[in-house]
PDB file of C-alpha atoms in Angstrom:
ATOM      1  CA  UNK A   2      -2.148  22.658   8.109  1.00  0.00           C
ATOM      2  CA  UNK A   3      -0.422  19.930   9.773  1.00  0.00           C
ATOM      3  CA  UNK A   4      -2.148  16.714  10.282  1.00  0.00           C
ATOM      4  CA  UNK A   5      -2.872  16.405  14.487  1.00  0.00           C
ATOM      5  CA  UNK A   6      -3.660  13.349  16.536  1.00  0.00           C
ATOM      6  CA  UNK A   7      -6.679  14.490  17.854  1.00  0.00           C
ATOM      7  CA  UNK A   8      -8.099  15.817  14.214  1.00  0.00           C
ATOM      8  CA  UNK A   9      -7.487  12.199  12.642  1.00  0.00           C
ATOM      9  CA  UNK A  10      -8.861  10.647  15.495  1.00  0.00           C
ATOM     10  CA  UNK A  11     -11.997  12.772  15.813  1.00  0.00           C
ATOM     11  CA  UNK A  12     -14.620  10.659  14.875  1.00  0.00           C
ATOM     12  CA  UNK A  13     -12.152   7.252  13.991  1.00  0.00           C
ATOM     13  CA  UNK A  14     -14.427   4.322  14.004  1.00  0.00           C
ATOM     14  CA  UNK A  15     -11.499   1.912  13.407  1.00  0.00           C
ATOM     15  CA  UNK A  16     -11.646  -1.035  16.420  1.00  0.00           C
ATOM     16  CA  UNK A  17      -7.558  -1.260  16.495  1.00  0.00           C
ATOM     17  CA  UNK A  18      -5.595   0.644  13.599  1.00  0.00           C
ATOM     18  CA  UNK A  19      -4.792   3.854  14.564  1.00  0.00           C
ATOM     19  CA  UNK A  20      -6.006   4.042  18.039  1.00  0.00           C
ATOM     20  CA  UNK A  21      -2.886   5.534  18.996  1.00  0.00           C
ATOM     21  CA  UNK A  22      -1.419   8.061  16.683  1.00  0.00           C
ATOM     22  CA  UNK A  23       2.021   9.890  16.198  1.00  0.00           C
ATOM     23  CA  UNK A  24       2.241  13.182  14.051  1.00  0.00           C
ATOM     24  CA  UNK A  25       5.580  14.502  13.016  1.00  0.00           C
ATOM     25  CA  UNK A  26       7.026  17.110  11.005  1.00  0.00           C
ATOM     26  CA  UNK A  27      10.183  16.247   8.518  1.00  0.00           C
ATOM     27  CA  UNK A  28      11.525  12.779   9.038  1.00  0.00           C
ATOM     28  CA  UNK A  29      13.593  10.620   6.874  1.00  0.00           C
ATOM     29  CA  UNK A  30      11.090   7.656   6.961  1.00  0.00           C
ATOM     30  CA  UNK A  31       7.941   7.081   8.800  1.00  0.00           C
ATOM     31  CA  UNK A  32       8.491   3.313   8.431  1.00  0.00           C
ATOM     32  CA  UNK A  33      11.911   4.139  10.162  1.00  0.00           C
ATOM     33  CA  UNK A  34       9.677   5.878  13.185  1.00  0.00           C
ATOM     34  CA  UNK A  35       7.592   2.969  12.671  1.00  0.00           C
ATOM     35  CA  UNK A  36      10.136   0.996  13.844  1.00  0.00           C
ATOM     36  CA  UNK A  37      11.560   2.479  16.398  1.00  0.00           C
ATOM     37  CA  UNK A  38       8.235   2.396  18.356  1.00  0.00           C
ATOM     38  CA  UNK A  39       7.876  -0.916  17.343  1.00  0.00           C
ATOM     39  CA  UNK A  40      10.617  -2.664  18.591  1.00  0.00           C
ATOM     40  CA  UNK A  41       9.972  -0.550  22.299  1.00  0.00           C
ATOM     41  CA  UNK A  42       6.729  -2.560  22.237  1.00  0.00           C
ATOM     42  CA  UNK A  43       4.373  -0.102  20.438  1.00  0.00           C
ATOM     43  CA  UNK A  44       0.808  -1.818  20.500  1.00  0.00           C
ATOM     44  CA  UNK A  45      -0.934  -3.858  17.143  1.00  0.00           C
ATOM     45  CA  UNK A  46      -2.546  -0.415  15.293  1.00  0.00           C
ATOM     46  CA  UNK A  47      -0.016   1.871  16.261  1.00  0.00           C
ATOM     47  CA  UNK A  48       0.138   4.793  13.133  1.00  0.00           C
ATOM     48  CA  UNK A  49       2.626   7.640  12.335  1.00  0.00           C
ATOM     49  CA  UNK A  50       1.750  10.253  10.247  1.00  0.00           C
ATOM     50  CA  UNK A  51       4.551  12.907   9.186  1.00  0.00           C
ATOM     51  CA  UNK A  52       3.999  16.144   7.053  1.00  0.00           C
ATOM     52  CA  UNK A  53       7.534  15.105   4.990  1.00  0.00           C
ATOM     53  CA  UNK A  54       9.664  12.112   4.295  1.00  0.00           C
ATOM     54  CA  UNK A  55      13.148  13.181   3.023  1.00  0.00           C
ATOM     55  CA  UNK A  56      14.602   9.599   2.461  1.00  0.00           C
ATOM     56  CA  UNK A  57      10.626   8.222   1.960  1.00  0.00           C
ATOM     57  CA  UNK A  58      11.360   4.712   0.139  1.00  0.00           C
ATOM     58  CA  UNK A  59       8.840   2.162  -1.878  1.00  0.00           C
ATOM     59  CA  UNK A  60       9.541  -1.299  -3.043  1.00  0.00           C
ATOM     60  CA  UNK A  61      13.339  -2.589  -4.405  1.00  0.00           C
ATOM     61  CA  UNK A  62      14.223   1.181  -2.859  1.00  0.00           C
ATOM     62  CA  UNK A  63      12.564   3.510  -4.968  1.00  0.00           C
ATOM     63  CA  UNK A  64      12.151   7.163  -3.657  1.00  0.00           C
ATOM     64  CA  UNK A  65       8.651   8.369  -2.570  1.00  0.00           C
ATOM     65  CA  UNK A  66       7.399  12.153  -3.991  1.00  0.00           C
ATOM     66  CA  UNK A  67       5.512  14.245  -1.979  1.00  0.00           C
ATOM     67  CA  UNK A  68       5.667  18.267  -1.484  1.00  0.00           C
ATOM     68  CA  UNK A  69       5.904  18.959   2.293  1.00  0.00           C
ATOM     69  CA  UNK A  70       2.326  18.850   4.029  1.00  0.00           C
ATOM     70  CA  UNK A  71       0.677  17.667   0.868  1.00  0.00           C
ATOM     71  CA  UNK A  72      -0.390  13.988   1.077  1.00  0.00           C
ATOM     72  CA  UNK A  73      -0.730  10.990   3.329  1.00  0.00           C
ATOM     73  CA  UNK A  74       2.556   9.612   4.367  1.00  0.00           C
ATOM     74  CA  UNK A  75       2.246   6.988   6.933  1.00  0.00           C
ATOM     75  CA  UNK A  76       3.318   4.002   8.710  1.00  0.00           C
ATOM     76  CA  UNK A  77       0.865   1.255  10.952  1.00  0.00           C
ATOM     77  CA  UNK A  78       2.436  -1.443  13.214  1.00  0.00           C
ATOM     78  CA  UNK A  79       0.617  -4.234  12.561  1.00  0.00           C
ATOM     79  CA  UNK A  80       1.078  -7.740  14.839  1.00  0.00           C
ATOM     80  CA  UNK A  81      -1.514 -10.195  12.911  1.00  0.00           C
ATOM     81  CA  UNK A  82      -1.316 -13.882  14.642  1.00  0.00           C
ATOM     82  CA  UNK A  83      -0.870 -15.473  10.712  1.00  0.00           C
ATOM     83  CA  UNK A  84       0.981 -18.679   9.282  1.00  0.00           C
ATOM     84  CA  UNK A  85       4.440 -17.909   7.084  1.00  0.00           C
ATOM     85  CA  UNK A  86       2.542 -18.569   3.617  1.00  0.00           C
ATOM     86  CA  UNK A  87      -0.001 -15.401   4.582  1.00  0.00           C
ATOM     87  CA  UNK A  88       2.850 -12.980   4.709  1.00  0.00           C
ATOM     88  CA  UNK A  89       2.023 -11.698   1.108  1.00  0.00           C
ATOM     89  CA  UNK A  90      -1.728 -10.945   2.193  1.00  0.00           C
ATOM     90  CA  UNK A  91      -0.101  -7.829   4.267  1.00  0.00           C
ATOM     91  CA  UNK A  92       0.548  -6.026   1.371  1.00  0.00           C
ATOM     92  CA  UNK A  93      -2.461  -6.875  -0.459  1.00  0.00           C
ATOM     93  CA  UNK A  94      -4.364  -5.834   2.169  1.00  0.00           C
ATOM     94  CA  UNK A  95      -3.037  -2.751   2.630  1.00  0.00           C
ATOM     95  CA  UNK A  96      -3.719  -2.350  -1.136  1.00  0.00           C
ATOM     96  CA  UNK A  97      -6.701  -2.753  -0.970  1.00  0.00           C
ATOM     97  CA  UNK A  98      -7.453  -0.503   1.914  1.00  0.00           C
ATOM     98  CA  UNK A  99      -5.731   2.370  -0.013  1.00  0.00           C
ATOM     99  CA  UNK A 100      -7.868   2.082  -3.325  1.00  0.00           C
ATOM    100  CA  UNK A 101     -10.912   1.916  -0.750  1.00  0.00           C
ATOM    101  CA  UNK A 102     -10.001   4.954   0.872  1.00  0.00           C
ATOM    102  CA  UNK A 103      -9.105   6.757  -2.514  1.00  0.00           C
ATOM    103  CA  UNK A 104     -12.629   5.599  -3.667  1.00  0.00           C
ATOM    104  CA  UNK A 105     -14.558   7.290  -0.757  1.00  0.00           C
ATOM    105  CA  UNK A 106     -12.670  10.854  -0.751  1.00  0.00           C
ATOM    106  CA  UNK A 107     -11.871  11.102  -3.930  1.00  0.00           C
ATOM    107  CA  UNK A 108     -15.086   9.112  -5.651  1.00  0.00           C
ATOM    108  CA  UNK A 109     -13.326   7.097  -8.256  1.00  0.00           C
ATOM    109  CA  UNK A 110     -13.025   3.246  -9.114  1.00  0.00           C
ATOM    110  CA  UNK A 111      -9.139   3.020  -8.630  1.00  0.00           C
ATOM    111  CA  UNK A 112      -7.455  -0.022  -9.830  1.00  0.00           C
ATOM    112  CA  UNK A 113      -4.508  -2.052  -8.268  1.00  0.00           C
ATOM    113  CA  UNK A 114      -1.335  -2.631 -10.293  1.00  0.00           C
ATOM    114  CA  UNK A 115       0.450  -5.560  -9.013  1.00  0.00           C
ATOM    115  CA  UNK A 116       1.529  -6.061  -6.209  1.00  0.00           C
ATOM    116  CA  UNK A 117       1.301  -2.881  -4.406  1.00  0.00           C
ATOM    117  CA  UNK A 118       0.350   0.316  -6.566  1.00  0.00           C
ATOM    118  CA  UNK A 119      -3.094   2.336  -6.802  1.00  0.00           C
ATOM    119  CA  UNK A 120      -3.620   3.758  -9.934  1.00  0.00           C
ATOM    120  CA  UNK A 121      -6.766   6.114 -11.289  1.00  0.00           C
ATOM    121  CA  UNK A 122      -6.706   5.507 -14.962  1.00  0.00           C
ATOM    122  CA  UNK A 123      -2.871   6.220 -15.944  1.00  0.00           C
ATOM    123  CA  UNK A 124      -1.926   8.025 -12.588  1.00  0.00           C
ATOM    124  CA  UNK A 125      -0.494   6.262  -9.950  1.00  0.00           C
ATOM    125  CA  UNK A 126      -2.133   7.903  -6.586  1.00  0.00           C
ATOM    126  CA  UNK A 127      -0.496   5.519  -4.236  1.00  0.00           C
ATOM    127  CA  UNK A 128       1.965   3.046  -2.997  1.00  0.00           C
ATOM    128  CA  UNK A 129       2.505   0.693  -0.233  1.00  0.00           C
ATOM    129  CA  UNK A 130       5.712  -0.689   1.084  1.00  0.00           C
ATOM    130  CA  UNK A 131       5.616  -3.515   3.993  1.00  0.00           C
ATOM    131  CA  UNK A 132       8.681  -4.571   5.695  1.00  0.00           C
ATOM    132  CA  UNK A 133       8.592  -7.440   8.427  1.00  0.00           C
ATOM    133  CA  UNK A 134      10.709  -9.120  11.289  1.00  0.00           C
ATOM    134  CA  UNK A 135      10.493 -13.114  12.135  1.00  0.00           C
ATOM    135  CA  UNK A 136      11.246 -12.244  16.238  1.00  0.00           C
ATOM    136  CA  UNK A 137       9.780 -15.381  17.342  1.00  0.00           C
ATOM    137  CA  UNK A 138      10.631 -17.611  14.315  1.00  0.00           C
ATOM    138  CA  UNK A 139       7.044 -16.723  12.732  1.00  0.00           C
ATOM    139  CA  UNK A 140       6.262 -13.260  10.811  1.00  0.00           C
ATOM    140  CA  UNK A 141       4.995 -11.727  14.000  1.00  0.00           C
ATOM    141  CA  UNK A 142       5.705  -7.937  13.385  1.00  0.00           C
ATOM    142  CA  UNK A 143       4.903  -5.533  10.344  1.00  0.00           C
ATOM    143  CA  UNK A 144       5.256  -1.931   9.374  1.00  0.00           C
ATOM    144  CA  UNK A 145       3.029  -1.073   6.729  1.00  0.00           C
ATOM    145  CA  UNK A 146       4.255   2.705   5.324  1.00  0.00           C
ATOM    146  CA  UNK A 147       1.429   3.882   3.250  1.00  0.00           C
ATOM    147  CA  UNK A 148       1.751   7.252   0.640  1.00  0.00           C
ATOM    148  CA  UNK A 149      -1.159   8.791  -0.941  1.00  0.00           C
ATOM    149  CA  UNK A 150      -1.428  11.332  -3.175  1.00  0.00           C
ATOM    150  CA  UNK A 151      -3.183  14.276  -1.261  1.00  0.00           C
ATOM    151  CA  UNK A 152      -3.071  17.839  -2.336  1.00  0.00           C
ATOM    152  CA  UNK A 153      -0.793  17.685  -5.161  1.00  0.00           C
ATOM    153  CA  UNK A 154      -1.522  19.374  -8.830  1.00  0.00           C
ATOM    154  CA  UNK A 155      -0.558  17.610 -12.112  1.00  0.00           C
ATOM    155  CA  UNK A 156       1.939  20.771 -12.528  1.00  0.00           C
ATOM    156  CA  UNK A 157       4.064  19.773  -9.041  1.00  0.00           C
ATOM    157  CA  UNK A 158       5.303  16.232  -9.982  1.00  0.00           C
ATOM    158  CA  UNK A 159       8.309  15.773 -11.544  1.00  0.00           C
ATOM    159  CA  UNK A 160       8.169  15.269 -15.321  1.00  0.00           C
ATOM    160  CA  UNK A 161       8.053  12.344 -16.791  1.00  0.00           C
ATOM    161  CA  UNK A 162       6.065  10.883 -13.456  1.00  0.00           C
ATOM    162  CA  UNK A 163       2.587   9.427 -14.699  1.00  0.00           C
ATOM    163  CA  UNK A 164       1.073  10.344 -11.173  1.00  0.00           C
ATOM    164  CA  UNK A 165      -2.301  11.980  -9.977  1.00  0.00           C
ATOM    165  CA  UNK A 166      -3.520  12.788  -6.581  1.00  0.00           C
ATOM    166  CA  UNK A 167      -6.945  12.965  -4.441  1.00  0.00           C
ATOM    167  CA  UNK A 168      -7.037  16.779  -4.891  1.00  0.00           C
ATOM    168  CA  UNK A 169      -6.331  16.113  -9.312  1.00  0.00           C
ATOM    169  CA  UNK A 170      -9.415  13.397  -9.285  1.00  0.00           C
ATOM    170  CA  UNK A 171     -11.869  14.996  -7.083  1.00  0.00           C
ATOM    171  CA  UNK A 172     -11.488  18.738  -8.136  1.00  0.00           C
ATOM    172  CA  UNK A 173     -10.429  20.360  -5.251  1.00  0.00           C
ATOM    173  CA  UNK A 174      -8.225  20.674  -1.959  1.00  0.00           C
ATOM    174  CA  UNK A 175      -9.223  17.501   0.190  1.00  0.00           C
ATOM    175  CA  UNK A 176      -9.383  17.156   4.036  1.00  0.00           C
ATOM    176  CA  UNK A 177      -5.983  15.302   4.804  1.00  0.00           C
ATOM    177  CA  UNK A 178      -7.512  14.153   8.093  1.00  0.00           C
ATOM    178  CA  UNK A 179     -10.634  12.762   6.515  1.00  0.00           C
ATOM    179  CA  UNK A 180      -8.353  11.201   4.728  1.00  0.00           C
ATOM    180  CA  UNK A 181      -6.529   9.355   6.980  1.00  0.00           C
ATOM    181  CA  UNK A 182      -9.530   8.472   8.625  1.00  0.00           C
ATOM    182  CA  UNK A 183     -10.838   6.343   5.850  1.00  0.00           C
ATOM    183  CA  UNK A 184      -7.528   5.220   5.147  1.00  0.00           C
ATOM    184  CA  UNK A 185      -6.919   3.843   8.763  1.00  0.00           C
ATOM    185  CA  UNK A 186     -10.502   3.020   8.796  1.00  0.00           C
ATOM    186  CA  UNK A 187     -10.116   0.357   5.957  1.00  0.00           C
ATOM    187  CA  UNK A 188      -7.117  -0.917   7.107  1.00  0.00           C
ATOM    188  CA  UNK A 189      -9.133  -1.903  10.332  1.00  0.00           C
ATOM    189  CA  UNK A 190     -11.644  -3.644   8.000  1.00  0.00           C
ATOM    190  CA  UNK A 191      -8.892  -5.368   6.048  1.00  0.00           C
ATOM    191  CA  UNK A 192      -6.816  -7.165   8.554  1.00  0.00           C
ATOM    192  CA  UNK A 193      -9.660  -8.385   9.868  1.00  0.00           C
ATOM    193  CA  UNK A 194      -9.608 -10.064   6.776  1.00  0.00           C
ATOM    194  CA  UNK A 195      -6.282 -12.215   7.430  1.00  0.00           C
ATOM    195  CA  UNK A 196      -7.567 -14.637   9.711  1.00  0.00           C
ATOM    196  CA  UNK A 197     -10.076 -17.725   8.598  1.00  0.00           C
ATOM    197  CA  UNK A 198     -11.148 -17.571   4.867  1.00  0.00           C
ATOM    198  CA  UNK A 199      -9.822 -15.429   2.163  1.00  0.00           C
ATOM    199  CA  UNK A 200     -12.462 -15.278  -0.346  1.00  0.00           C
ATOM    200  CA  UNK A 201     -13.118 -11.721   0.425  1.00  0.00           C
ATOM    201  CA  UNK A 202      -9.621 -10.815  -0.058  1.00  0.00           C
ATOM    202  CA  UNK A 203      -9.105 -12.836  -3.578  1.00  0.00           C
ATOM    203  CA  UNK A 204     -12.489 -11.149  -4.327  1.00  0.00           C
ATOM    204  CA  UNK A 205     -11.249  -7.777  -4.412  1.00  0.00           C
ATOM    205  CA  UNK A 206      -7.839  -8.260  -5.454  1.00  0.00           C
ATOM    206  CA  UNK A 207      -8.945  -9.873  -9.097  1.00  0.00           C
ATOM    207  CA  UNK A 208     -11.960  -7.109  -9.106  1.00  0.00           C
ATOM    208  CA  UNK A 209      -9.308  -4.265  -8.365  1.00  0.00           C
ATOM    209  CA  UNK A 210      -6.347  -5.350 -10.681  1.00  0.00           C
ATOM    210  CA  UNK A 211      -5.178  -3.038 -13.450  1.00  0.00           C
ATOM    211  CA  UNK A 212      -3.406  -5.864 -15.306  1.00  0.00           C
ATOM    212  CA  UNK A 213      -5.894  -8.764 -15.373  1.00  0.00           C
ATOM    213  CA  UNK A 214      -6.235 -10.010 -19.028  1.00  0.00           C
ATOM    214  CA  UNK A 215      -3.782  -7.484 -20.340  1.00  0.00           C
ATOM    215  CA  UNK A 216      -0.141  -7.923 -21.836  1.00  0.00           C
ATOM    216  CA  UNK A 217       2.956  -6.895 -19.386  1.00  0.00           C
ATOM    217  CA  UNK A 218       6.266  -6.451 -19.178  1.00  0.00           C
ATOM    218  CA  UNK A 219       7.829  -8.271 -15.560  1.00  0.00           C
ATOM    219  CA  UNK A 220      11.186  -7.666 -14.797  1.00  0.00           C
ATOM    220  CA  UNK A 221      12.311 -10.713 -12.321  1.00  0.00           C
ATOM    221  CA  UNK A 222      15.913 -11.174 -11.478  1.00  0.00           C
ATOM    222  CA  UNK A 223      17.091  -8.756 -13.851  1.00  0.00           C
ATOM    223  CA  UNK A 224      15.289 -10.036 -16.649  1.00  0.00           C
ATOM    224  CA  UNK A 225      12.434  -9.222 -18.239  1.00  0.00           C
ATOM    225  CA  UNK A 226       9.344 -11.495 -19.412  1.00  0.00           C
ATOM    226  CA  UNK A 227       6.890 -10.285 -22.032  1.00  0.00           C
ATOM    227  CA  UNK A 228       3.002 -11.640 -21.848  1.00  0.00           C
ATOM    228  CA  UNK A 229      -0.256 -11.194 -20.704  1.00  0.00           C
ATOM    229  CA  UNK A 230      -1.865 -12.389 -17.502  1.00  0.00           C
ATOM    230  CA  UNK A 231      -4.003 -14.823 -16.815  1.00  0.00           C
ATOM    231  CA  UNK A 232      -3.993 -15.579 -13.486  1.00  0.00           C
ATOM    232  CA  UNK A 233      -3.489 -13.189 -10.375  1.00  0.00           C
ATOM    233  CA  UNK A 234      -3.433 -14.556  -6.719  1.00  0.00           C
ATOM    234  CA  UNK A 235      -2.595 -12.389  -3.511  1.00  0.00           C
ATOM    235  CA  UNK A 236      -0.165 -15.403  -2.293  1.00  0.00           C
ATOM    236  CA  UNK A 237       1.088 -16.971  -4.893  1.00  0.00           C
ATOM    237  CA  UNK A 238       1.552 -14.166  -7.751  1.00  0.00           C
ATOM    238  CA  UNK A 239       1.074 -13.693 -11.175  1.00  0.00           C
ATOM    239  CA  UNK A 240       0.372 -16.066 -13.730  1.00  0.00           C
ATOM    240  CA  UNK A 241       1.602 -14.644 -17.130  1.00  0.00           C
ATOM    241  CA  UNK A 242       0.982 -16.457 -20.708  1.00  0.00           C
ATOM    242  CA  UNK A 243       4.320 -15.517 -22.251  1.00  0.00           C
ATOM    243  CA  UNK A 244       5.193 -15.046 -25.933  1.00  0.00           C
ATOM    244  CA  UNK A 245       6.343 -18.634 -26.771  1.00  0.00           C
ATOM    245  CA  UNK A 246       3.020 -19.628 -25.672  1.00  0.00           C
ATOM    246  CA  UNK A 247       4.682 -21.059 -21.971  1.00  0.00           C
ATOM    247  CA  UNK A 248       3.226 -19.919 -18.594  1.00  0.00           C
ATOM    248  CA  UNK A 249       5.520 -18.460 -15.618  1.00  0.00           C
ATOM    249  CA  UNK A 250       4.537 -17.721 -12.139  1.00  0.00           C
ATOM    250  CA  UNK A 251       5.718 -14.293 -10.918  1.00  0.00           C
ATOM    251  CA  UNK A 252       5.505 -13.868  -6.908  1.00  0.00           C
ATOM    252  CA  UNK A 253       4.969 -10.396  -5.463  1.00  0.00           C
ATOM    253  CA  UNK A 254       8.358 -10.739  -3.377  1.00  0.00           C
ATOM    254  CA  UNK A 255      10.421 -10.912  -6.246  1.00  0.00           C
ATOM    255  CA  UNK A 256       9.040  -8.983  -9.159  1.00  0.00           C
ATOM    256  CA  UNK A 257      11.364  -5.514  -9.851  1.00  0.00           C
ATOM    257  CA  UNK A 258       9.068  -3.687 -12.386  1.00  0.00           C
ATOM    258  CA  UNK A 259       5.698  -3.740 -13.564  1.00  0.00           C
ATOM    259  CA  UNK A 260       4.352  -2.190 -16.210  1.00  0.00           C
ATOM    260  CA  UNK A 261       1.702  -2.757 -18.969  1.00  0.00           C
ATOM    261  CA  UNK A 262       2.938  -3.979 -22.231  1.00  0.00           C
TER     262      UNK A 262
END
């Protein structure tokens, strides 16, 4: 069944995100839709939700997989008043608000690989790609896309593809609209977050990492570093212990490919 406006919204306790909603059948990108609504002055919160992406993209333009009207695939507007040097917080945020959301349907403790993948023990359930505009001179407009893993069996991803889904962890067909609910729902919560302290938000991003204290492979500029990680920061990056004994900073913006060593 294909995800409505007025399903998601039923019962939506969210103060801003996804107070106005979009839901569309095949599109190349929701981020693209995202957009487009954007730039003709679509409101802080604005979401799109589409039932397929046939060009969906993640980070350094990686493809997206998801069988048609399986999963979450969706895109928020987001126009956060925040200083240049807080523009990596967007993703983490949104990071964070998809492992929360994963955690409450699915009842798991998912972990965040850095900087923008949820993970439930080897699977990777979901991924978040931001892309921003300076219009003013400051980063005053985001798109956040958002996939999740919905209701999608170990047997439908393509092979080779260490991935899992809600449906996989919690042992049956989920409610996609419940879904988005908690997803838009902790998105609310979490740019709240961006403004005034960020305790809360270094909090959870060092609880929820998949690669604190563990050896990696970063690939930065074409190369790649070997080494484990020691420090992890939602501004400033990774801080990585290489082999020779040296450490090297690795910001979110930059890093290719992550994977555990």
């Amino acid at each position: 069944m294909m995800l409505t406006p007025q399903a998601i919204r039923s019962r939506l306790a969210s103060k801003a995100i996804g107070r106005r909603l979009l839901c569309v059948g095949s599109v190349d990108s929701t981020n693209d839709i995202a957009w487009e609504e954007a730039v003709r002055g679509a409101e802080h919160g604005f979401a799109v939700f589409a039932e397929e992406q046939k060009k969906g993209r993640g980070r350094m333009g990686r493809e997206w997989f998801a069988p048609k009207g399986s999963s979450l695939l969706c895109s928020v507007v987001l126009r956060p008043e925040i200083d240049v040097e807080r523009v990596p917080l967007v993703t983490a945020i949104a990071a964070l608000a998809a492992a929360d959301a994963v955690d409450e349907i699915a009842e798991v403790d998912s972990k965040i690989r850095f900087p923008n993948d949820v993970y439930v023990g080897p699977g990777k359930i979901a991924g978040v790609l931001v892309e921003s505009r300076f219009i003013s001179g400051r980063p005053d407009l985001f798109v956040v896309g958002i996939g999740l893993n919905g209701n999608v069996g170990l047997d439908e991803f393509p092979p080779g593809l260490q991935a899992t889904s809600l449906m996989v962890e919690n042992g049956a067909k989920v409610n996609l609209a419940h879904a988005a609910r908690s997803l838009l729902e902790a998105l609310d919560r979490w740019v709240g977050e961006l403004h005034g302290g960020l305790r809360a938000i270094k909090k959870q991003w060092r609880e929820r990492s998949a690669i604190l204290g563990k050896p990696v492979r970063v690939r930065e500029g074409g190369r790649t570093f070997t080494g484990v990680v020691e420090g992890l920061d939602p501004i400033e990056g990774l801080e990585v212990r290489l082999a020779a004994g040296t450490v090297r900073h690795f910001r979110g913006e930059h890093v290719e490919h992550l994977e555990l060593a």
